GROMACS .gro file of C-alpha atoms in nm:
model
  359
    1UNK     CA    1  -3.699  -3.442   1.621
    2UNK     CA    2  -3.762  -3.092   1.755
    3UNK     CA    3  -3.753  -3.002   2.120
    4UNK     CA    4  -3.944  -2.684   2.191
    5UNK     CA    5  -3.795  -2.427   2.422
    6UNK     CA    6  -3.951  -2.141   2.609
    7UNK     CA    7  -3.848  -1.807   2.746
    8UNK     CA    8  -4.072  -1.861   3.048
    9UNK     CA    9  -3.895  -1.812   3.378
   10UNK     CA   10  -3.761  -2.134   3.522
   11UNK     CA   11  -3.888  -2.264   3.853
   12UNK     CA   12  -3.629  -2.240   4.130
   13UNK     CA   13  -3.494  -2.573   4.247
   14UNK     CA   14  -3.621  -2.674   4.589
   15UNK     CA   15  -3.363  -2.604   4.853
   16UNK     CA   16  -3.158  -2.913   4.930
   17UNK     CA   17  -3.215  -3.050   5.278
   18UNK     CA   18  -2.929  -2.953   5.505
   19UNK     CA   19  -2.909  -3.300   5.655
   20UNK     CA   20  -2.648  -3.505   5.467
   21UNK     CA   21  -2.568  -3.233   5.214
   22UNK     CA   22  -2.194  -3.310   5.212
   23UNK     CA   23  -2.127  -3.596   4.968
   24UNK     CA   24  -1.748  -3.570   4.940
   25UNK     CA   25  -1.478  -3.453   5.180
   26UNK     CA   26  -1.151  -3.329   5.029
   27UNK     CA   27  -0.848  -3.365   5.255
   28UNK     CA   28  -0.515  -3.189   5.270
   29UNK     CA   29  -0.223  -3.420   5.355
   30UNK     CA   30   0.058  -3.239   5.543
   31UNK     CA   31  -0.038  -3.170   5.904
   32UNK     CA   32  -0.392  -3.279   5.824
   33UNK     CA   33  -0.410  -3.647   5.728
   34UNK     CA   34  -0.065  -3.697   5.877
   35UNK     CA   35   0.167  -3.514   6.113
   36UNK     CA   36   0.456  -3.342   5.942
   37UNK     CA   37   0.544  -3.218   5.593
   38UNK     CA   38   0.626  -3.505   5.359
   39UNK     CA   39   0.886  -3.327   5.144
   40UNK     CA   40   1.062  -3.179   5.446
   41UNK     CA   41   1.032  -3.446   5.714
   42UNK     CA   42   1.028  -3.754   5.494
   43UNK     CA   43   0.894  -3.985   5.764
   44UNK     CA   44   0.546  -3.852   5.848
   45UNK     CA   45   0.306  -4.026   6.085
   46UNK     CA   46  -0.061  -4.073   6.008
   47UNK     CA   47  -0.327  -3.933   6.242
   48UNK     CA   48  -0.528  -4.239   6.356
   49UNK     CA   49  -0.833  -4.033   6.461
   50UNK     CA   50  -0.857  -3.879   6.115
   51UNK     CA   51  -0.826  -4.217   5.943
   52UNK     CA   52  -1.095  -4.356   6.172
   53UNK     CA   53  -1.328  -4.074   6.070
   54UNK     CA   54  -1.258  -4.135   5.702
   55UNK     CA   55  -1.350  -4.504   5.732
   56UNK     CA   56  -1.660  -4.423   5.938
   57UNK     CA   57  -1.787  -4.174   5.681
   58UNK     CA   58  -1.701  -4.410   5.395
   59UNK     CA   59  -1.932  -4.673   5.547
   60UNK     CA   60  -2.208  -4.411   5.547
   61UNK     CA   61  -2.160  -4.337   5.178
   62UNK     CA   62  -1.958  -4.015   5.204
   63UNK     CA   63  -1.682  -4.002   4.943
   64UNK     CA   64  -1.326  -3.881   5.002
   65UNK     CA   65  -1.058  -3.720   4.791
   66UNK     CA   66  -0.739  -3.516   4.829
   67UNK     CA   67  -0.627  -3.164   4.741
   68UNK     CA   68  -0.263  -3.133   4.841
   69UNK     CA   69   0.029  -2.922   4.721
   70UNK     CA   70   0.286  -3.198   4.711
   71UNK     CA   71   0.496  -3.426   4.495
   72UNK     CA   72   0.239  -3.666   4.354
   73UNK     CA   73   0.462  -3.974   4.332
   74UNK     CA   74   0.595  -3.932   4.686
   75UNK     CA   75   0.249  -3.865   4.832
   76UNK     CA   76   0.084  -4.157   4.651
   77UNK     CA   77   0.366  -4.387   4.763
   78UNK     CA   78   0.308  -4.281   5.123
   79UNK     CA   79  -0.070  -4.332   5.095
   80UNK     CA   80  -0.005  -4.676   4.946
   81UNK     CA   81   0.231  -4.767   5.229
   82UNK     CA   82  -0.032  -4.657   5.480
   83UNK     CA   83  -0.299  -4.870   5.311
   84UNK     CA   84  -0.509  -4.561   5.233
   85UNK     CA   85  -0.473  -4.520   4.857
   86UNK     CA   86  -0.804  -4.689   4.776
   87UNK     CA   87  -1.000  -4.457   5.006
   88UNK     CA   88  -0.953  -4.150   4.784
   89UNK     CA   89  -1.116  -4.087   4.445
   90UNK     CA   90  -0.936  -3.877   4.182
   91UNK     CA   91  -0.670  -3.747   4.429
   92UNK     CA   92  -0.550  -3.401   4.326
   93UNK     CA   93  -0.183  -3.383   4.427
   94UNK     CA   94  -0.015  -3.100   4.241
   95UNK     CA   95   0.091  -2.737   4.282
   96UNK     CA   96  -0.230  -2.579   4.155
   97UNK     CA   97  -0.467  -2.368   4.366
   98UNK     CA   98  -0.680  -2.601   4.572
   99UNK     CA   99  -0.996  -2.434   4.450
  100UNK     CA  100  -0.900  -2.553   4.099
  101UNK     CA  101  -0.848  -2.905   4.232
  102UNK     CA  102  -1.195  -2.906   4.388
  103UNK     CA  103  -1.353  -2.779   4.066
  104UNK     CA  104  -1.185  -3.068   3.885
  105UNK     CA  105  -1.323  -3.312   4.143
  106UNK     CA  106  -1.674  -3.171   4.107
  107UNK     CA  107  -1.658  -3.242   3.734
  108UNK     CA  108  -1.504  -3.587   3.773
  109UNK     CA  109  -1.756  -3.697   4.038
  110UNK     CA  110  -2.050  -3.515   3.876
  111UNK     CA  111  -2.139  -3.345   4.205
  112UNK     CA  112  -2.232  -2.985   4.279
  113UNK     CA  113  -1.973  -2.776   4.458
  114UNK     CA  114  -2.211  -2.738   4.753
  115UNK     CA  115  -2.175  -3.115   4.810
  116UNK     CA  116  -1.805  -3.074   4.900
  117UNK     CA  117  -1.623  -3.001   5.224
  118UNK     CA  118  -1.252  -2.915   5.237
  119UNK     CA  119  -1.033  -2.992   5.539
  120UNK     CA  120  -0.695  -2.818   5.579
  121UNK     CA  121  -0.473  -2.701   5.862
  122UNK     CA  122  -0.370  -2.376   5.690
  123UNK     CA  123  -0.591  -2.070   5.710
  124UNK     CA  124  -0.448  -1.940   5.381
  125UNK     CA  125  -0.558  -2.251   5.189
  126UNK     CA  126  -0.905  -2.248   5.343
  127UNK     CA  127  -0.941  -1.880   5.255
  128UNK     CA  128  -0.830  -1.945   4.896
  129UNK     CA  129  -1.092  -2.218   4.857
  130UNK     CA  130  -1.361  -2.007   5.026
  131UNK     CA  131  -1.290  -1.728   4.779
  132UNK     CA  132  -1.253  -1.944   4.467
  133UNK     CA  133  -1.541  -2.187   4.530
  134UNK     CA  134  -1.760  -2.028   4.800
  135UNK     CA  135  -2.015  -2.310   4.780
  136UNK     CA  136  -1.764  -2.547   4.943
  137UNK     CA  137  -1.772  -2.593   5.322
  138UNK     CA  138  -1.424  -2.527   5.467
  139UNK     CA  139  -1.311  -2.695   5.789
  140UNK     CA  140  -1.007  -2.637   6.007
  141UNK     CA  141  -0.854  -2.975   6.097
  142UNK     CA  142  -0.845  -2.860   6.461
  143UNK     CA  143  -1.226  -2.831   6.450
  144UNK     CA  144  -1.290  -3.157   6.266
  145UNK     CA  145  -1.496  -3.332   6.534
  146UNK     CA  146  -1.723  -3.030   6.580
  147UNK     CA  147  -1.774  -2.999   6.204
  148UNK     CA  148  -1.854  -3.367   6.150
  149UNK     CA  149  -2.123  -3.348   6.419
  150UNK     CA  150  -2.317  -3.094   6.211
  151UNK     CA  151  -2.626  -3.215   6.021
  152UNK     CA  152  -2.478  -3.155   5.676
  153UNK     CA  153  -2.215  -3.425   5.740
  154UNK     CA  154  -2.466  -3.683   5.865
  155UNK     CA  155  -2.676  -3.864   5.601
  156UNK     CA  156  -3.039  -3.907   5.698
  157UNK     CA  157  -3.029  -4.268   5.584
  158UNK     CA  158  -2.746  -4.517   5.553
  159UNK     CA  159  -2.865  -4.755   5.282
  160UNK     CA  160  -2.725  -5.082   5.155
  161UNK     CA  161  -2.573  -4.883   4.871
  162UNK     CA  162  -2.402  -4.635   5.102
  163UNK     CA  163  -2.116  -4.866   5.197
  164UNK     CA  164  -2.071  -4.956   4.830
  165UNK     CA  165  -2.068  -4.600   4.696
  166UNK     CA  166  -1.690  -4.566   4.677
  167UNK     CA  167  -1.658  -4.898   4.494
  168UNK     CA  168  -1.932  -4.791   4.252
  169UNK     CA  169  -1.729  -4.482   4.168
  170UNK     CA  170  -1.413  -4.693   4.133
  171UNK     CA  171  -1.598  -4.916   3.887
  172UNK     CA  172  -1.695  -4.604   3.697
  173UNK     CA  173  -1.330  -4.498   3.681
  174UNK     CA  174  -1.246  -4.838   3.531
  175UNK     CA  175  -1.522  -4.794   3.273
  176UNK     CA  176  -1.393  -4.450   3.180
  177UNK     CA  177  -1.039  -4.581   3.139
  178UNK     CA  178  -1.165  -4.859   2.914
  179UNK     CA  179  -1.374  -4.613   2.713
  180UNK     CA  180  -1.071  -4.385   2.667
  181UNK     CA  181  -0.868  -4.673   2.525
  182UNK     CA  182  -1.149  -4.832   2.322
  183UNK     CA  183  -1.123  -4.830   1.943
  184UNK     CA  184  -1.462  -4.873   1.778
  185UNK     CA  185  -1.811  -4.728   1.774
  186UNK     CA  186  -1.998  -4.616   2.084
  187UNK     CA  187  -2.252  -4.895   2.030
  188UNK     CA  188  -1.970  -5.152   2.022
  189UNK     CA  189  -1.828  -5.014   2.346
  190UNK     CA  190  -2.169  -5.023   2.517
  191UNK     CA  191  -2.229  -5.378   2.395
  192UNK     CA  192  -1.900  -5.481   2.553
  193UNK     CA  193  -2.019  -5.357   2.893
  194UNK     CA  194  -2.281  -5.638   2.907
  195UNK     CA  195  -2.540  -5.416   3.075
  196UNK     CA  196  -2.847  -5.552   3.252
  197UNK     CA  197  -3.132  -5.311   3.336
  198UNK     CA  198  -3.384  -5.425   3.599
  199UNK     CA  199  -3.724  -5.263   3.665
  200UNK     CA  200  -3.933  -5.360   3.967
  201UNK     CA  201  -4.208  -5.220   4.190
  202UNK     CA  202  -4.059  -5.026   4.481
  203UNK     CA  203  -4.033  -5.221   4.804
  204UNK     CA  204  -4.015  -5.065   5.149
  205UNK     CA  205  -3.642  -5.141   5.163
  206UNK     CA  206  -3.595  -4.937   4.842
  207UNK     CA  207  -3.748  -4.620   4.980
  208UNK     CA  208  -3.448  -4.477   5.160
  209UNK     CA  209  -3.251  -4.487   4.835
  210UNK     CA  210  -3.557  -4.358   4.648
  211UNK     CA  211  -3.579  -4.053   4.872
  212UNK     CA  212  -3.206  -4.000   4.829
  213UNK     CA  213  -3.244  -4.008   4.450
  214UNK     CA  214  -3.508  -3.736   4.455
  215UNK     CA  215  -3.280  -3.518   4.669
  216UNK     CA  216  -2.954  -3.581   4.482
  217UNK     CA  217  -3.072  -3.590   4.120
  218UNK     CA  218  -3.135  -3.253   3.953
  219UNK     CA  219  -3.022  -3.281   3.591
  220UNK     CA  220  -3.242  -3.581   3.516
  221UNK     CA  221  -3.540  -3.506   3.741
  222UNK     CA  222  -3.853  -3.426   3.540
  223UNK     CA  223  -4.007  -3.192   3.798
  224UNK     CA  224  -3.726  -3.108   4.041
  225UNK     CA  225  -3.953  -3.212   4.327
  226UNK     CA  226  -3.822  -3.410   4.623
  227UNK     CA  227  -4.022  -3.681   4.801
  228UNK     CA  228  -3.982  -3.796   5.159
  229UNK     CA  229  -3.962  -4.158   5.268
  230UNK     CA  230  -4.311  -4.128   5.418
  231UNK     CA  231  -4.461  -3.982   5.098
  232UNK     CA  232  -4.303  -4.254   4.886
  233UNK     CA  233  -4.425  -4.526   5.122
  234UNK     CA  234  -4.782  -4.399   5.098
  235UNK     CA  235  -4.762  -4.383   4.719
  236UNK     CA  236  -4.608  -4.730   4.702
  237UNK     CA  237  -4.912  -4.874   4.879
  238UNK     CA  238  -5.169  -4.671   4.685
  239UNK     CA  239  -5.374  -4.880   4.436
  240UNK     CA  240  -5.398  -4.572   4.215
  241UNK     CA  241  -5.022  -4.531   4.179
  242UNK     CA  242  -4.730  -4.724   4.041
  243UNK     CA  243  -4.388  -4.657   4.194
  244UNK     CA  244  -4.106  -4.822   4.000
  245UNK     CA  245  -3.733  -4.842   4.069
  246UNK     CA  246  -3.463  -4.928   3.817
  247UNK     CA  247  -3.114  -5.064   3.870
  248UNK     CA  248  -2.824  -5.128   3.635
  249UNK     CA  249  -2.528  -5.365   3.636
  250UNK     CA  250  -2.249  -5.438   3.391
  251UNK     CA  251  -1.936  -5.651   3.383
  252UNK     CA  252  -1.757  -5.406   3.612
  253UNK     CA  253  -2.023  -5.429   3.883
  254UNK     CA  254  -2.341  -5.254   3.989
  255UNK     CA  255  -2.448  -4.893   3.949
  256UNK     CA  256  -2.708  -4.948   4.220
  257UNK     CA  257  -3.061  -4.812   4.197
  258UNK     CA  258  -3.043  -4.541   3.935
  259UNK     CA  259  -3.402  -4.469   3.830
  260UNK     CA  260  -3.738  -4.388   3.983
  261UNK     CA  261  -4.080  -4.330   3.830
  262UNK     CA  262  -4.416  -4.239   3.984
  263UNK     CA  263  -4.728  -4.304   3.778
  264UNK     CA  264  -5.082  -4.203   3.872
  265UNK     CA  265  -5.309  -4.455   3.700
  266UNK     CA  266  -5.630  -4.307   3.569
  267UNK     CA  267  -5.888  -4.507   3.375
  268UNK     CA  268  -5.820  -4.333   3.045
  269UNK     CA  269  -5.483  -4.166   3.111
  270UNK     CA  270  -5.171  -4.251   3.309
  271UNK     CA  271  -4.986  -3.950   3.448
  272UNK     CA  272  -4.613  -3.963   3.501
  273UNK     CA  273  -4.590  -3.740   3.806
  274UNK     CA  274  -4.218  -3.790   3.850
  275UNK     CA  275  -3.940  -3.947   3.645
  276UNK     CA  276  -3.573  -3.936   3.725
  277UNK     CA  277  -3.247  -4.107   3.642
  278UNK     CA  278  -2.910  -4.085   3.811
  279UNK     CA  279  -2.653  -3.874   3.627
  280UNK     CA  280  -2.414  -4.169   3.660
  281UNK     CA  281  -2.589  -4.347   3.370
  282UNK     CA  282  -2.637  -4.043   3.147
  283UNK     CA  283  -2.379  -4.166   2.895
  284UNK     CA  284  -2.493  -4.529   2.895
  285UNK     CA  285  -2.785  -4.489   2.657
  286UNK     CA  286  -3.040  -4.632   2.902
  287UNK     CA  287  -3.235  -4.314   2.982
  288UNK     CA  288  -3.544  -4.420   2.786
  289UNK     CA  289  -3.566  -4.784   2.897
  290UNK     CA  290  -3.779  -4.711   3.204
  291UNK     CA  291  -3.989  -4.455   3.016
  292UNK     CA  292  -4.067  -4.697   2.732
  293UNK     CA  293  -4.155  -4.972   2.980
  294UNK     CA  294  -4.420  -4.746   3.134
  295UNK     CA  295  -4.553  -4.661   2.790
  296UNK     CA  296  -4.585  -5.033   2.706
  297UNK     CA  297  -4.778  -5.095   3.030
  298UNK     CA  298  -5.013  -4.808   2.946
  299UNK     CA  299  -5.079  -4.950   2.598
  300UNK     CA  300  -5.170  -5.284   2.758
  301UNK     CA  301  -5.407  -5.100   2.994
  302UNK     CA  302  -5.567  -4.907   2.707
  303UNK     CA  303  -5.461  -4.571   2.851
  304UNK     CA  304  -5.283  -4.269   2.712
  305UNK     CA  305  -4.971  -4.135   2.885
  306UNK     CA  306  -4.916  -3.778   2.998
  307UNK     CA  307  -4.625  -3.645   3.198
  308UNK     CA  308  -4.568  -3.348   3.426
  309UNK     CA  309  -4.252  -3.157   3.345
  310UNK     CA  310  -4.119  -2.851   3.523
  311UNK     CA  311  -3.833  -2.656   3.369
  312UNK     CA  312  -3.590  -2.607   3.655
  313UNK     CA  313  -3.298  -2.472   3.453
  314UNK     CA  314  -3.096  -2.787   3.516
  315UNK     CA  315  -3.311  -3.070   3.382
  316UNK     CA  316  -3.281  -3.002   3.009
  317UNK     CA  317  -3.144  -3.355   2.955
  318UNK     CA  318  -3.466  -3.508   3.088
  319UNK     CA  319  -3.667  -3.286   2.856
  320UNK     CA  320  -3.460  -3.418   2.565
  321UNK     CA  321  -3.514  -3.776   2.686
  322UNK     CA  322  -3.892  -3.727   2.679
  323UNK     CA  323  -3.872  -3.580   2.330
  324UNK     CA  324  -3.672  -3.872   2.193
  325UNK     CA  325  -3.927  -4.109   2.350
  326UNK     CA  326  -4.201  -3.946   2.140
  327UNK     CA  327  -4.354  -3.703   2.391
  328UNK     CA  328  -4.478  -3.365   2.269
  329UNK     CA  329  -4.595  -3.056   2.455
  330UNK     CA  330  -4.971  -3.064   2.511
  331UNK     CA  331  -5.007  -2.755   2.731
  332UNK     CA  332  -4.799  -2.508   2.926
  333UNK     CA  333  -4.837  -2.268   3.215
  334UNK     CA  334  -4.511  -2.085   3.261
  335UNK     CA  335  -4.241  -2.340   3.340
  336UNK     CA  336  -4.501  -2.611   3.411
  337UNK     CA  337  -4.549  -2.827   3.103
  338UNK     CA  338  -4.780  -3.120   3.029
  339UNK     CA  339  -4.632  -3.366   2.782
  340UNK     CA  340  -4.826  -3.632   2.594
  341UNK     CA  341  -4.682  -3.956   2.455
  342UNK     CA  342  -4.714  -4.089   2.103
  343UNK     CA  343  -4.781  -4.450   2.197
  344UNK     CA  344  -4.719  -4.564   1.840
  345UNK     CA  345  -4.354  -4.470   1.899
  346UNK     CA  346  -4.281  -4.708   2.188
  347UNK     CA  347  -3.926  -4.833   2.142
  348UNK     CA  348  -3.766  -5.162   2.248
  349UNK     CA  349  -3.459  -5.153   2.474
  350UNK     CA  350  -3.129  -5.094   2.294
  351UNK     CA  351  -2.971  -5.413   2.162
  352UNK     CA  352  -2.678  -5.370   2.402
  353UNK     CA  353  -2.902  -5.379   2.714
  354UNK     CA  354  -3.067  -5.685   2.863
  355UNK     CA  355  -3.398  -5.583   3.024
  356UNK     CA  356  -3.530  -5.775   3.326
  357UNK     CA  357  -3.880  -5.701   3.457
  358UNK     CA  358  -3.959  -5.804   3.814
  359UNK     CA  359  -4.332  -5.831   3.887
   0.00000   0.00000   0.00000
């Protein structure tokens, strides 16, 4: 299968809303999370106000990690004794530059660097991070309360999934560990996950997460466009549109709502105005399940399927997904592409995924 490429200039991504931009806060330990220097003082005391803030933000769906120049075993033992170990994802406790630690975290969590904030008591460390990864927001621990009051630290919505976000990432870590130890084919590994993919019409209670998906997801967003809660609610109630959400679970737990599709239903042609999937499921082989479901519905309605696609420079994976689902380029105007489906190529879900359709 050939995927055509173009030298047309890509369309700039829409600027991310400032509100709730910070998705992960990276904390120093010595004289930041706790008072004292662990390797010098031995018996350090935690800062209750900082811990309270960490738990508060965790409930709102903000993730936390660590970048600390320290002895890893000693620091992890202290965090365990304090009952805080589980609050931090992929803690980076080593002697490397902290900018390197944050780059590693960005890769591990699959987040852009501009989604990170770094909190440290030392001006030198903040300056090193500001120089090495300038996209990261740096915060002096002495100015923590003022920083956390800023819009970028305050999510617009706190959804049902927000309080579960850390556990979802922990489940993903468990999956990755299993995958690293697994001996067998990729299909055998995926079959062992016992995945269940659910597609349903969007309900009003889904819309906060739906808006969040359009804002957060860039690599697997077909147009790069964001939609507000109010826009999605109007489209959900429109008789001429179909707004679908997809969720995924496996034996480790839920991934949450990971897919969204907006279809404009014409008499002869259905237009996919927006299609996106969370990057969290990119390696799970489920990218085409929602797309093929829409194609099957169109066949039943006697309509063709066309899709808007806008090359943003970051959504190449979605372009590949369309190609593997049998879409070809019908027309182009710069980075704006119209794709058309070959409805004779509709594919069933992979054998390792159980598909559930909610009417």
